[in-house]
């Protein structure tokens, strides 16, 4: 539930306008072990400038190995799927309470190490800061672009329109963050609402809880984070009903 959340570089994947919340340069690396043998890695960087905030990301996904056999009976092992996504983002305040942002994306996907498809897309995002302190409202349109084509077959990118809100409230040296998202998957005509909760103790230890509705498998996620000076480490665990549970670890540095 990240459409209206700010404060860290990973917001680039959800709403480019949220880059405006970065006050320092930040680099982050994230690794996720997911279903079966698939793996996802992403490296992100953000930097404030006098004109706005710049962000970039390089992401790599592999679906694991699969055994292949041809008509002659020869066998070999190949990567089932390999995806690379490169993102360049920019956010700027056009009005004091209305930052906006855009991502430019290149997507490359290779199937069984043979067929490659390429697509181009943009993400558009905006934030609104209402008079109520601590409340953010966000809107993002993600993956608006060309089809991903393999041979004569083309697939749409997962075009998503997401509306969300986040509210953060301090209590002495503690903070509580509550967020909610309503992503609409355009081509599937499906809404998958999500809620998130974070408790931040003295900007040092964070506890997190989230739930995503109307999906086939992993819904409940739990996580924790530790921050020391400019360094941070985060861990998240997604509970799955039928497939393997997902684990994600990320490391961050602000300077």
Short mmCIF file of C-alpha atoms in Angstrom, two decimals, residues 77-209:
data_model
loop_
_atom_site.label_atom_id
_atom_site.label_comp_id
_atom_site.label_asym_id
_atom_site.label_seq_id
_atom_site.Cartn_x
_atom_site.Cartn_y
_atom_site.Cartn_z
CA UNK A 77 18.58 -26.91 -18.65
CA UNK A 78 17.49 -23.36 -19.43
CA UNK A 79 16.22 -20.32 -17.53
CA UNK A 80 12.45 -20.41 -17.80
CA UNK A 81 12.18 -16.62 -17.87
CA UNK A 82 14.52 -13.68 -17.36
CA UNK A 83 13.28 -10.09 -17.11
CA UNK A 84 15.20 -6.81 -16.90
CA UNK A 85 13.56 -3.46 -16.16
CA UNK A 86 15.37 -0.11 -16.24
CA UNK A 87 13.60 2.92 -14.75
CA UNK A 88 14.44 6.64 -14.77
CA UNK A 89 12.20 8.86 -12.65
CA UNK A 90 11.72 12.54 -11.84
CA UNK A 91 9.48 14.38 -9.37
CA UNK A 92 8.88 18.08 -8.85
CA UNK A 93 6.56 20.32 -6.85
CA UNK A 94 4.51 22.32 -9.32
CA UNK A 95 2.39 23.64 -6.45
CA UNK A 96 3.35 23.59 -2.77
CA UNK A 97 0.86 20.83 -1.93
CA UNK A 98 0.80 19.06 -5.31
CA UNK A 99 4.01 17.27 -6.39
CA UNK A 100 3.96 15.27 -9.62
CA UNK A 101 6.30 12.69 -11.13
CA UNK A 102 7.03 10.51 -14.14
CA UNK A 103 8.97 7.30 -14.78
CA UNK A 104 10.41 6.17 -18.12
CA UNK A 105 10.77 2.38 -18.35
CA UNK A 106 12.42 -0.17 -20.60
CA UNK A 107 11.34 -3.80 -20.15
CA UNK A 108 13.16 -6.77 -21.68
CA UNK A 109 11.98 -10.36 -21.23
CA UNK A 110 13.63 -13.58 -22.43
CA UNK A 111 11.87 -16.97 -22.47
CA UNK A 112 13.87 -20.23 -22.18
CA UNK A 113 17.00 -18.28 -23.24
CA UNK A 114 15.71 -18.11 -26.84
CA UNK A 115 12.87 -15.65 -27.48
CA UNK A 116 13.22 -12.02 -26.38
CA UNK A 117 10.58 -9.33 -26.16
CA UNK A 118 11.00 -5.62 -25.44
CA UNK A 119 8.53 -2.97 -24.36
CA UNK A 120 8.56 0.70 -23.36
CA UNK A 121 6.33 2.31 -20.75
CA UNK A 122 5.79 5.32 -18.53
CA UNK A 123 4.42 5.75 -15.02
CA UNK A 124 2.60 8.94 -14.06
CA UNK A 125 1.94 9.97 -10.49
CA UNK A 126 0.71 12.76 -8.29
CA UNK A 127 0.37 13.53 -4.59
CA UNK A 128 -1.92 15.87 -2.70
CA UNK A 129 -1.22 17.18 0.80
CA UNK A 130 -4.57 18.12 2.42
CA UNK A 131 -4.75 20.64 5.29
CA UNK A 132 -4.75 17.75 7.78
CA UNK A 133 -1.11 17.34 8.83
CA UNK A 134 0.30 13.87 8.24
CA UNK A 135 -2.23 12.90 5.53
CA UNK A 136 -1.16 12.21 1.94
CA UNK A 137 -3.37 11.23 -0.99
CA UNK A 138 -1.81 9.67 -4.08
CA UNK A 139 -2.73 8.69 -7.62
CA UNK A 140 -0.52 6.63 -9.95
CA UNK A 141 -0.88 5.18 -13.43
CA UNK A 142 1.70 2.44 -13.95
CA UNK A 143 2.89 0.58 -17.08
CA UNK A 144 1.27 2.75 -19.73
CA UNK A 145 3.09 1.67 -22.88
CA UNK A 146 3.67 -0.75 -25.71
CA UNK A 147 2.97 -4.47 -25.79
CA UNK A 148 5.62 -7.09 -25.00
CA UNK A 149 5.96 -9.09 -28.23
CA UNK A 150 7.36 -12.62 -28.70
CA UNK A 151 7.35 -13.81 -32.33
CA UNK A 152 3.77 -13.17 -33.48
CA UNK A 153 2.25 -12.99 -30.00
CA UNK A 154 1.94 -9.74 -28.03
CA UNK A 155 1.01 -9.25 -24.39
CA UNK A 156 -0.17 -6.09 -22.68
CA UNK A 157 1.90 -4.78 -19.79
CA UNK A 158 0.03 -4.88 -16.44
CA UNK A 159 -1.57 -1.44 -16.75
CA UNK A 160 -2.61 -0.35 -13.25
CA UNK A 161 -4.43 2.72 -11.93
CA UNK A 162 -3.95 3.09 -8.19
CA UNK A 163 -5.51 5.49 -5.69
CA UNK A 164 -4.24 5.53 -2.12
CA UNK A 165 -3.97 7.43 1.13
CA UNK A 166 -1.47 7.40 3.99
CA UNK A 167 -1.64 8.97 7.44
CA UNK A 168 1.30 9.33 9.83
CA UNK A 169 0.91 10.37 13.45
CA UNK A 170 3.74 10.95 15.96
CA UNK A 171 3.38 9.98 19.60
CA UNK A 172 6.39 11.37 21.42
CA UNK A 173 9.40 9.52 20.00
CA UNK A 174 7.17 6.97 18.26
CA UNK A 175 5.27 7.17 14.97
CA UNK A 176 2.39 5.23 13.51
CA UNK A 177 1.77 5.03 9.76
CA UNK A 178 -1.44 3.65 8.24
CA UNK A 179 -1.90 3.36 4.47
CA UNK A 180 -4.51 2.01 2.08
CA UNK A 181 -4.43 1.42 -1.68
CA UNK A 182 -7.01 0.59 -4.33
CA UNK A 183 -5.11 -0.66 -7.41
CA UNK A 184 -7.26 -1.33 -10.47
CA UNK A 185 -5.80 -3.81 -12.96
CA UNK A 186 -7.21 -2.40 -16.19
CA UNK A 187 -7.07 -5.39 -18.55
CA UNK A 188 -8.10 -7.89 -15.88
CA UNK A 189 -10.85 -5.51 -14.68
CA UNK A 190 -9.88 -6.37 -11.11
CA UNK A 191 -9.41 -4.29 -7.94
CA UNK A 192 -6.94 -5.64 -5.35
CA UNK A 193 -7.21 -3.42 -2.25
CA UNK A 194 -4.26 -3.35 0.17
CA UNK A 195 -3.72 -1.98 3.67
CA UNK A 196 -0.49 -1.39 5.57
CA UNK A 197 0.52 -0.52 9.12
CA UNK A 198 3.92 0.54 10.50
CA UNK A 199 5.04 1.29 14.05
CA UNK A 200 8.31 3.25 14.21
CA UNK A 201 10.14 3.30 17.55
CA UNK A 202 12.56 6.24 17.87
CA UNK A 203 13.47 6.10 14.17
CA UNK A 204 15.43 2.95 15.03
CA UNK A 205 13.12 -0.07 14.94
CA UNK A 206 10.09 -0.57 12.72
CA UNK A 207 7.38 -3.21 12.82
CA UNK A 208 5.10 -3.69 9.81
CA UNK A 209 1.91 -5.52 8.91
#
